[in-house]
């Protein structure tokens, strides 16, 4: 890689290249950097010597050994491999060097956005969505999905747009089609197949790196287990095999420029696997070139860039910091890149060369006003949530990057199943971590395509801050951060809407877009039923505070007022003249339910809400009755426990011995019906449910020191209905209406009415033959039906109707006689 001097001419450049056995392979418009192909060299030292020779000539300002990326691993100066590019890629310098190095920049293109410019999300709430192969009653198969709260987040999945693609620049080896990454575009358009042969230690094999990272982003939703963060996303692969870093940057820029509107760029790759190269001066020039491409193409405002921090954490401080591992990391870490050059004690000549290089790019003339602001540098956390030792230091955030499961294509030739067992592998490093965050970024932006890249970046940072300090980006809180306020609470409305008219879990109706008393009833039933137990996949939709539990006791941070702040505040809401005060630093699922049930989000019955929820706990005597089952059978008995005591003004409670307890019941019996609490403040009784009522109520009174309080629970009886078909009967007063002409030849129509008498004997009541008039065929038969009846019309005769029969079945009902139902009989049409 070489830098043309400002006064270089085409003749001088070609002369020096010919003298040194080199030719220009590629160069970018407006950039003085050219990539050369040279005769093969044996060592890195030989490559450096040739670079020094070129830099000492007049046409070149600087030169560095070229380092190309292989298909599966970097091939940095491998003996026998040409430095600067693959053999056979030599090209003549046919363009005028002066025009290629011109400091004028292309006009910045307007940063376009998606057609959806509103800040609200796409549509209305829908039911919980789980991967196709998952059982809602099974445990979550992969821990990282649970730790990142993806199951709480995926309730919004049906609302995603598909407008914002992911551009993934990575090392791709041989990449056959693979159903686990359906959104991955073709990778044959550039670079072809490179680096498939395993390295001597067997650590690199077909289909790794780029394919693996694509799987972490978007493995198929319909797979049996493996699933990416954003499995609906479109992934556009940029193949870096055989390219120098300067060429990689140009290829990425070209791909991004090829689309209008927002895009997410994910770069799991860094300078090379040998972090001691390139030298600081070369790094600074590449960072300046990247900033030049990004800004001159107008990409900064419409591209969110998720970059890996690098895996140099175990090296010396000079190379372990994340900003040294890639051009984009360096470009976003320094307002002025000359500051980075100065930190590394350059010679006066080197410093002057860099200033001259930036001047040639137009940097310093308005293009370099601050660092690039569209990058999130992602480090990796280990098993305990701390920074993974190998992860480069000082990233913007860290998330899971230790043994993350994802798809692979071919078993590791070295036999290491953790690398790939033929279908699944475990990936460790910042490339895996960046891929997870890149998938989340795409998910968020497709959920709210009208937002800017800075707003999506902010939502991810909120998710990281809400991750509880365990080295994870919390996807659920990142999605919640998309609500700009409670005046536009689309995400919160979705999370609170879990059913329509029917609240009988698990047979819930589809959510109806309204948060009402039916939703409250479902949440309370699940809170009582689960009570902090380990969740199954289908239960996560009821976890409101995102702590992977559904209960009324455990607390977790939650932004109740949707102000976007990561600083916990105390919020208040009025509940019947009483003030409900909650600390956002830790709230329970039940408290979140109370807060929103008394907010503008609630659209149901206030009377039913108040019956279901007791949000402001009164002081003094209290009584609690253990929850009754969701459904009971006739004559079923259940043991219940009553606890009683006193609640102080600070919310603390004291269970009391000797509180008088008495029961009331409707449709059930209780034994014993009265008594006093024991030393633990408890009283136990057995409730037996009757057989004559659909709904039964059990109430309990507590009395102590002239105070009296009441609590009740309601339960529904499970009903079984047996349908007995007594007889079939079709009213003989039947008339028919011929349908419109359909151009059928003359035909005889035979009508037969067949039914069963009560004794079960079949009898043909009427056989009627009519001659058709030649063009009318088909008829509608109407009659009164007392229960289900099947009628048929048999057609016979000439030509076009041979073998045709028409049948229909009525849809009627039965009069039910039972203490539980009163269903009217009615007439149906057959």
PDB file of N, CA and C in Angstrom, residues 122-197:
ATOM      1  N   UNK A 122     -44.447   0.154  14.136  1.00  0.00           N
ATOM      2  CA  UNK A 122     -45.217  -0.317  12.987  1.00  0.00           C
ATOM      3  C   UNK A 122     -46.399  -1.177  13.404  1.00  0.00           C
ATOM      4  N   UNK A 123     -47.523  -0.619  13.749  1.00  0.00           N
ATOM      5  CA  UNK A 123     -48.715  -1.432  13.907  1.00  0.00           C
ATOM      6  C   UNK A 123     -49.169  -1.619  15.323  1.00  0.00           C
ATOM      7  N   UNK A 124     -49.906  -2.702  15.561  1.00  0.00           N
ATOM      8  CA  UNK A 124     -50.528  -2.954  16.849  1.00  0.00           C
ATOM      9  C   UNK A 124     -49.985  -4.229  17.456  1.00  0.00           C
ATOM     10  N   UNK A 125     -50.347  -4.461  18.712  1.00  0.00           N
ATOM     11  CA  UNK A 125     -49.786  -5.581  19.458  1.00  0.00           C
ATOM     12  C   UNK A 125     -50.247  -6.918  18.903  1.00  0.00           C
ATOM     13  N   UNK A 126     -49.388  -7.924  19.043  1.00  0.00           N
ATOM     14  CA  UNK A 126     -49.745  -9.268  18.630  1.00  0.00           C
ATOM     15  C   UNK A 126     -49.257 -10.233  19.705  1.00  0.00           C
ATOM     16  N   UNK A 127     -49.595 -11.516  19.550  1.00  0.00           N
ATOM     17  CA  UNK A 127     -49.293 -12.490  20.587  1.00  0.00           C
ATOM     18  C   UNK A 127     -47.801 -12.786  20.650  1.00  0.00           C
ATOM     19  N   UNK A 128     -47.406 -13.442  21.743  1.00  0.00           N
ATOM     20  CA  UNK A 128     -46.011 -13.793  21.937  1.00  0.00           C
ATOM     21  C   UNK A 128     -45.522 -14.620  20.753  1.00  0.00           C
ATOM     22  N   UNK A 129     -44.327 -14.328  20.294  1.00  0.00           N
ATOM     23  CA  UNK A 129     -43.777 -14.993  19.121  1.00  0.00           C
ATOM     24  C   UNK A 129     -42.537 -15.761  19.541  1.00  0.00           C
ATOM     25  N   UNK A 130     -42.506 -17.052  19.245  1.00  0.00           N
ATOM     26  CA  UNK A 130     -41.368 -17.892  19.579  1.00  0.00           C
ATOM     27  C   UNK A 130     -40.859 -18.571  18.316  1.00  0.00           C
ATOM     28  N   UNK A 131     -39.570 -18.941  18.281  1.00  0.00           N
ATOM     29  CA  UNK A 131     -39.038 -19.638  17.113  1.00  0.00           C
ATOM     30  C   UNK A 131     -39.846 -20.883  16.782  1.00  0.00           C
ATOM     31  N   UNK A 132     -39.874 -21.214  15.483  1.00  0.00           N
ATOM     32  CA  UNK A 132     -40.755 -22.263  15.006  1.00  0.00           C
ATOM     33  C   UNK A 132     -40.578 -23.604  15.688  1.00  0.00           C
ATOM     34  N   UNK A 133     -39.345 -23.979  16.021  1.00  0.00           N
ATOM     35  CA  UNK A 133     -39.115 -25.285  16.613  1.00  0.00           C
ATOM     36  C   UNK A 133     -39.185 -25.317  18.126  1.00  0.00           C
ATOM     37  N   UNK A 134     -39.515 -24.186  18.747  1.00  0.00           N
ATOM     38  CA  UNK A 134     -39.500 -24.125  20.205  1.00  0.00           C
ATOM     39  C   UNK A 134     -40.842 -24.533  20.795  1.00  0.00           C
ATOM     40  N   UNK A 135     -40.785 -25.185  21.944  1.00  0.00           N
ATOM     41  CA  UNK A 135     -41.975 -25.536  22.712  1.00  0.00           C
ATOM     42  C   UNK A 135     -42.172 -24.470  23.781  1.00  0.00           C
ATOM     43  N   UNK A 136     -43.362 -23.852  23.803  1.00  0.00           N
ATOM     44  CA  UNK A 136     -43.624 -22.785  24.770  1.00  0.00           C
ATOM     45  C   UNK A 136     -43.528 -23.281  26.202  1.00  0.00           C
ATOM     46  N   UNK A 137     -43.684 -24.596  26.405  1.00  0.00           N
ATOM     47  CA  UNK A 137     -43.631 -25.159  27.753  1.00  0.00           C
ATOM     48  C   UNK A 137     -42.252 -25.712  28.100  1.00  0.00           C
ATOM     49  N   UNK A 138     -41.278 -25.499  27.232  1.00  0.00           N
ATOM     50  CA  UNK A 138     -39.926 -26.001  27.471  1.00  0.00           C
ATOM     51  C   UNK A 138     -39.027 -24.879  27.954  1.00  0.00           C
ATOM     52  N   UNK A 139     -37.888 -25.264  28.513  1.00  0.00           N
ATOM     53  CA  UNK A 139     -36.913 -24.268  28.925  1.00  0.00           C
ATOM     54  C   UNK A 139     -36.274 -23.627  27.693  1.00  0.00           C
ATOM     55  N   UNK A 140     -35.766 -22.414  27.871  1.00  0.00           N
ATOM     56  CA  UNK A 140     -35.083 -21.722  26.780  1.00  0.00           C
ATOM     57  C   UNK A 140     -33.792 -22.483  26.477  1.00  0.00           C
ATOM     58  N   UNK A 141     -33.564 -22.882  25.206  1.00  0.00           N
ATOM     59  CA  UNK A 141     -32.424 -23.758  24.927  1.00  0.00           C
ATOM     60  C   UNK A 141     -31.061 -23.094  25.018  1.00  0.00           C
ATOM     61  N   UNK A 142     -30.980 -21.756  24.934  1.00  0.00           N
ATOM     62  CA  UNK A 142     -29.678 -21.102  24.930  1.00  0.00           C
ATOM     63  C   UNK A 142     -29.662 -19.943  25.911  1.00  0.00           C
ATOM     64  N   UNK A 143     -28.671 -19.970  26.810  1.00  0.00           N
ATOM     65  CA  UNK A 143     -28.626 -19.016  27.920  1.00  0.00           C
ATOM     66  C   UNK A 143     -28.438 -17.584  27.449  1.00  0.00           C
ATOM     67  N   UNK A 144     -27.673 -17.352  26.370  1.00  0.00           N
ATOM     68  CA  UNK A 144     -27.397 -15.970  25.979  1.00  0.00           C
ATOM     69  C   UNK A 144     -28.671 -15.257  25.531  1.00  0.00           C
ATOM     70  N   UNK A 145     -29.635 -15.992  24.979  1.00  0.00           N
ATOM     71  CA  UNK A 145     -30.901 -15.376  24.578  1.00  0.00           C
ATOM     72  C   UNK A 145     -31.702 -14.948  25.797  1.00  0.00           C
ATOM     73  N   UNK A 146     -31.603 -15.731  26.867  1.00  0.00           N
ATOM     74  CA  UNK A 146     -32.297 -15.377  28.106  1.00  0.00           C
ATOM     75  C   UNK A 146     -31.597 -14.217  28.801  1.00  0.00           C
ATOM     76  N   UNK A 147     -30.259 -14.245  28.837  1.00  0.00           N
ATOM     77  CA  UNK A 147     -29.516 -13.174  29.501  1.00  0.00           C
ATOM     78  C   UNK A 147     -29.711 -11.830  28.803  1.00  0.00           C
ATOM     79  N   UNK A 148     -29.871 -11.853  27.499  1.00  0.00           N
ATOM     80  CA  UNK A 148     -30.092 -10.611  26.756  1.00  0.00           C
ATOM     81  C   UNK A 148     -31.569 -10.225  26.708  1.00  0.00           C
ATOM     82  N   UNK A 149     -32.429 -10.946  27.431  1.00  0.00           N
ATOM     83  CA  UNK A 149     -33.887 -10.706  27.503  1.00  0.00           C
ATOM     84  C   UNK A 149     -34.515 -10.665  26.116  1.00  0.00           C
ATOM     85  N   UNK A 150     -34.079 -11.572  25.242  1.00  0.00           N
ATOM     86  CA  UNK A 150     -34.650 -11.595  23.891  1.00  0.00           C
ATOM     87  C   UNK A 150     -36.084 -12.097  23.888  1.00  0.00           C
ATOM     88  N   UNK A 151     -36.439 -12.994  24.815  1.00  0.00           N
ATOM     89  CA  UNK A 151     -37.792 -13.544  24.771  1.00  0.00           C
ATOM     90  C   UNK A 151     -38.833 -12.509  25.172  1.00  0.00           C
ATOM     91  N   UNK A 152     -38.466 -11.600  26.091  1.00  0.00           N
ATOM     92  CA  UNK A 152     -39.373 -10.495  26.390  1.00  0.00           C
ATOM     93  C   UNK A 152     -39.472  -9.561  25.184  1.00  0.00           C
ATOM     94  N   UNK A 153     -38.358  -9.401  24.480  1.00  0.00           N
ATOM     95  CA  UNK A 153     -38.288  -8.471  23.350  1.00  0.00           C
ATOM     96  C   UNK A 153     -39.051  -8.981  22.143  1.00  0.00           C
ATOM     97  N   UNK A 154     -39.019 -10.279  21.898  1.00  0.00           N
ATOM     98  CA  UNK A 154     -39.569 -10.840  20.667  1.00  0.00           C
ATOM     99  C   UNK A 154     -41.086 -10.727  20.563  1.00  0.00           C
ATOM    100  N   UNK A 155     -41.754 -10.276  21.608  1.00  0.00           N
ATOM    101  CA  UNK A 155     -43.193 -10.045  21.483  1.00  0.00           C
ATOM    102  C   UNK A 155     -43.474  -9.010  20.396  1.00  0.00           C
ATOM    103  N   UNK A 156     -42.491  -8.158  20.121  1.00  0.00           N
ATOM    104  CA  UNK A 156     -42.669  -7.116  19.106  1.00  0.00           C
ATOM    105  C   UNK A 156     -42.274  -7.587  17.709  1.00  0.00           C
ATOM    106  N   UNK A 157     -41.796  -8.821  17.584  1.00  0.00           N
ATOM    107  CA  UNK A 157     -41.258  -9.289  16.303  1.00  0.00           C
ATOM    108  C   UNK A 157     -42.238  -9.186  15.138  1.00  0.00           C
ATOM    109  N   UNK A 158     -43.533  -9.512  15.303  1.00  0.00           N
ATOM    110  CA  UNK A 158     -44.432  -9.425  14.142  1.00  0.00           C
ATOM    111  C   UNK A 158     -44.586  -8.012  13.588  1.00  0.00           C
ATOM    112  N   UNK A 159     -44.111  -7.012  14.305  1.00  0.00           N
ATOM    113  CA  UNK A 159     -44.274  -5.634  13.861  1.00  0.00           C
ATOM    114  C   UNK A 159     -43.072  -5.122  13.078  1.00  0.00           C
ATOM    115  N   UNK A 160     -42.061  -5.964  12.877  1.00  0.00           N
ATOM    116  CA  UNK A 160     -40.842  -5.505  12.217  1.00  0.00           C
ATOM    117  C   UNK A 160     -41.090  -5.165  10.750  1.00  0.00           C
ATOM    118  N   UNK A 161     -40.425  -4.118  10.293  1.00  0.00           N
ATOM    119  CA  UNK A 161     -40.348  -3.865   8.857  1.00  0.00           C
ATOM    120  C   UNK A 161     -39.173  -4.671   8.311  1.00  0.00           C
ATOM    121  N   UNK A 162     -39.002  -4.662   7.018  1.00  0.00           N
ATOM    122  CA  UNK A 162     -37.836  -5.337   6.428  1.00  0.00           C
ATOM    123  C   UNK A 162     -37.091  -4.370   5.522  1.00  0.00           C
ATOM    124  N   UNK A 163     -37.063  -3.120   5.934  1.00  0.00           N
ATOM    125  CA  UNK A 163     -36.534  -2.066   5.074  1.00  0.00           C
ATOM    126  C   UNK A 163     -35.054  -1.768   5.300  1.00  0.00           C
ATOM    127  N   UNK A 164     -34.512  -2.150   6.448  1.00  0.00           N
ATOM    128  CA  UNK A 164     -33.167  -1.704   6.818  1.00  0.00           C
ATOM    129  C   UNK A 164     -32.235  -2.913   6.874  1.00  0.00           C
ATOM    130  N   UNK A 165     -31.319  -3.051   5.919  1.00  0.00           N
ATOM    131  CA  UNK A 165     -30.475  -4.235   5.845  1.00  0.00           C
ATOM    132  C   UNK A 165     -29.262  -4.142   6.761  1.00  0.00           C
ATOM    133  N   UNK A 166     -28.611  -5.294   6.915  1.00  0.00           N
ATOM    134  CA  UNK A 166     -27.344  -5.395   7.635  1.00  0.00           C
ATOM    135  C   UNK A 166     -26.248  -5.640   6.602  1.00  0.00           C
ATOM    136  N   UNK A 167     -25.225  -4.827   6.616  1.00  0.00           N
ATOM    137  CA  UNK A 167     -24.052  -5.050   5.771  1.00  0.00           C
ATOM    138  C   UNK A 167     -22.969  -5.656   6.659  1.00  0.00           C
ATOM    139  N   UNK A 168     -22.565  -6.873   6.361  1.00  0.00           N
ATOM    140  CA  UNK A 168     -21.599  -7.608   7.180  1.00  0.00           C
ATOM    141  C   UNK A 168     -20.305  -7.777   6.395  1.00  0.00           C
ATOM    142  N   UNK A 169     -19.266  -7.072   6.826  1.00  0.00           N
ATOM    143  CA  UNK A 169     -17.949  -7.187   6.193  1.00  0.00           C
ATOM    144  C   UNK A 169     -17.113  -8.164   7.005  1.00  0.00           C
ATOM    145  N   UNK A 170     -16.711  -9.271   6.380  1.00  0.00           N
ATOM    146  CA  UNK A 170     -16.048 -10.307   7.165  1.00  0.00           C
ATOM    147  C   UNK A 170     -15.308 -11.260   6.240  1.00  0.00           C
ATOM    148  N   UNK A 171     -14.581 -12.191   6.871  1.00  0.00           N
ATOM    149  CA  UNK A 171     -13.879 -13.236   6.145  1.00  0.00           C
ATOM    150  C   UNK A 171     -14.869 -14.361   5.861  1.00  0.00           C
ATOM    151  N   UNK A 172     -15.130 -14.603   4.605  1.00  0.00           N
ATOM    152  CA  UNK A 172     -15.997 -15.709   4.207  1.00  0.00           C
ATOM    153  C   UNK A 172     -15.167 -16.717   3.442  1.00  0.00           C
ATOM    154  N   UNK A 173     -15.244 -17.967   3.862  1.00  0.00           N
ATOM    155  CA  UNK A 173     -14.618 -19.021   3.094  1.00  0.00           C
ATOM    156  C   UNK A 173     -15.634 -19.558   2.110  1.00  0.00           C
ATOM    157  N   UNK A 174     -15.541 -20.848   1.804  1.00  0.00           N
ATOM    158  CA  UNK A 174     -16.525 -21.484   0.949  1.00  0.00           C
ATOM    159  C   UNK A 174     -17.863 -21.415   1.672  1.00  0.00           C
ATOM    160  N   UNK A 175     -18.864 -20.833   1.055  1.00  0.00           N
ATOM    161  CA  UNK A 175     -20.126 -20.611   1.751  1.00  0.00           C
ATOM    162  C   UNK A 175     -21.276 -21.236   0.978  1.00  0.00           C
ATOM    163  N   UNK A 176     -21.515 -22.529   1.141  1.00  0.00           N
ATOM    164  CA  UNK A 176     -22.684 -23.121   0.483  1.00  0.00           C
ATOM    165  C   UNK A 176     -23.963 -22.590   1.113  1.00  0.00           C
ATOM    166  N   UNK A 177     -25.076 -22.783   0.412  1.00  0.00           N
ATOM    167  CA  UNK A 177     -26.345 -22.341   0.968  1.00  0.00           C
ATOM    168  C   UNK A 177     -26.598 -23.071   2.284  1.00  0.00           C
ATOM    169  N   UNK A 178     -27.193 -22.368   3.212  1.00  0.00           N
ATOM    170  CA  UNK A 178     -27.454 -22.954   4.518  1.00  0.00           C
ATOM    171  C   UNK A 178     -28.753 -22.380   5.053  1.00  0.00           C
ATOM    172  N   UNK A 179     -29.699 -23.251   5.352  1.00  0.00           N
ATOM    173  CA  UNK A 179     -31.039 -22.792   5.715  1.00  0.00           C
ATOM    174  C   UNK A 179     -31.064 -22.020   7.018  1.00  0.00           C
ATOM    175  N   UNK A 180     -30.019 -22.163   7.817  1.00  0.00           N
ATOM    176  CA  UNK A 180     -30.049 -21.482   9.104  1.00  0.00           C
ATOM    177  C   UNK A 180     -29.812 -19.977   8.983  1.00  0.00           C
ATOM    178  N   UNK A 181     -29.327 -19.507   7.854  1.00  0.00           N
ATOM    179  CA  UNK A 181     -29.120 -18.070   7.673  1.00  0.00           C
ATOM    180  C   UNK A 181     -29.829 -17.649   6.381  1.00  0.00           C
ATOM    181  N   UNK A 182     -31.155 -17.630   6.390  1.00  0.00           N
ATOM    182  CA  UNK A 182     -31.886 -17.394   5.141  1.00  0.00           C
ATOM    183  C   UNK A 182     -31.706 -15.994   4.589  1.00  0.00           C
ATOM    184  N   UNK A 183     -31.357 -15.026   5.430  1.00  0.00           N
ATOM    185  CA  UNK A 183     -31.255 -13.653   4.951  1.00  0.00           C
ATOM    186  C   UNK A 183     -29.899 -13.287   4.389  1.00  0.00           C
ATOM    187  N   UNK A 184     -28.965 -14.233   4.344  1.00  0.00           N
ATOM    188  CA  UNK A 184     -27.606 -13.929   3.892  1.00  0.00           C
ATOM    189  C   UNK A 184     -27.554 -13.891   2.374  1.00  0.00           C
ATOM    190  N   UNK A 185     -27.179 -12.737   1.829  1.00  0.00           N
ATOM    191  CA  UNK A 185     -27.102 -12.589   0.382  1.00  0.00           C
ATOM    192  C   UNK A 185     -25.915 -13.328  -0.207  1.00  0.00           C
ATOM    193  N   UNK A 186     -25.862 -13.374  -1.513  1.00  0.00           N
ATOM    194  CA  UNK A 186     -24.776 -14.063  -2.205  1.00  0.00           C
ATOM    195  C   UNK A 186     -23.433 -13.426  -1.868  1.00  0.00           C
ATOM    196  N   UNK A 187     -22.414 -14.260  -1.712  1.00  0.00           N
ATOM    197  CA  UNK A 187     -21.079 -13.729  -1.444  1.00  0.00           C
ATOM    198  C   UNK A 187     -20.141 -14.006  -2.618  1.00  0.00           C
ATOM    199  N   UNK A 188     -20.709 -14.290  -3.778  1.00  0.00           N
ATOM    200  CA  UNK A 188     -19.876 -14.607  -4.933  1.00  0.00           C
ATOM    201  C   UNK A 188     -19.553 -13.388  -5.783  1.00  0.00           C
ATOM    202  N   UNK A 189     -20.145 -12.251  -5.454  1.00  0.00           N
ATOM    203  CA  UNK A 189     -19.999 -11.117  -6.352  1.00  0.00           C
ATOM    204  C   UNK A 189     -18.644 -10.441  -6.236  1.00  0.00           C
ATOM    205  N   UNK A 190     -17.888 -10.738  -5.190  1.00  0.00           N
ATOM    206  CA  UNK A 190     -16.576 -10.099  -5.074  1.00  0.00           C
ATOM    207  C   UNK A 190     -15.658 -10.989  -4.257  1.00  0.00           C
ATOM    208  N   UNK A 191     -14.476 -11.197  -4.744  1.00  0.00           N
ATOM    209  CA  UNK A 191     -13.485 -11.911  -3.955  1.00  0.00           C
ATOM    210  C   UNK A 191     -13.487 -13.401  -4.168  1.00  0.00           C
ATOM    211  N   UNK A 192     -14.652 -13.974  -4.464  1.00  0.00           N
ATOM    212  CA  UNK A 192     -14.701 -15.398  -4.726  1.00  0.00           C
ATOM    213  C   UNK A 192     -14.330 -16.238  -3.521  1.00  0.00           C
ATOM    214  N   UNK A 193     -13.704 -17.351  -3.786  1.00  0.00           N
ATOM    215  CA  UNK A 193     -13.385 -18.335  -2.753  1.00  0.00           C
ATOM    216  C   UNK A 193     -11.913 -18.225  -2.384  1.00  0.00           C
ATOM    217  N   UNK A 194     -11.649 -17.978  -1.102  1.00  0.00           N
ATOM    218  CA  UNK A 194     -10.262 -17.814  -0.664  1.00  0.00           C
ATOM    219  C   UNK A 194     -10.040 -18.546   0.656  1.00  0.00           C
ATOM    220  N   UNK A 195      -8.870 -19.058   0.837  1.00  0.00           N
ATOM    221  CA  UNK A 195      -8.425 -19.517   2.141  1.00  0.00           C
ATOM    222  C   UNK A 195      -9.202 -20.664   2.732  1.00  0.00           C
ATOM    223  N   UNK A 196      -9.571 -21.660   1.931  1.00  0.00           N
ATOM    224  CA  UNK A 196     -10.364 -22.752   2.480  1.00  0.00           C
ATOM    225  C   UNK A 196      -9.510 -23.792   3.190  1.00  0.00           C
ATOM    226  N   UNK A 197      -8.239 -23.881   2.817  1.00  0.00           N
ATOM    227  CA  UNK A 197      -7.397 -24.911   3.416  1.00  0.00           C
ATOM    228  C   UNK A 197      -7.188 -24.630   4.895  1.00  0.00           C
TER     229      UNK A 197
END
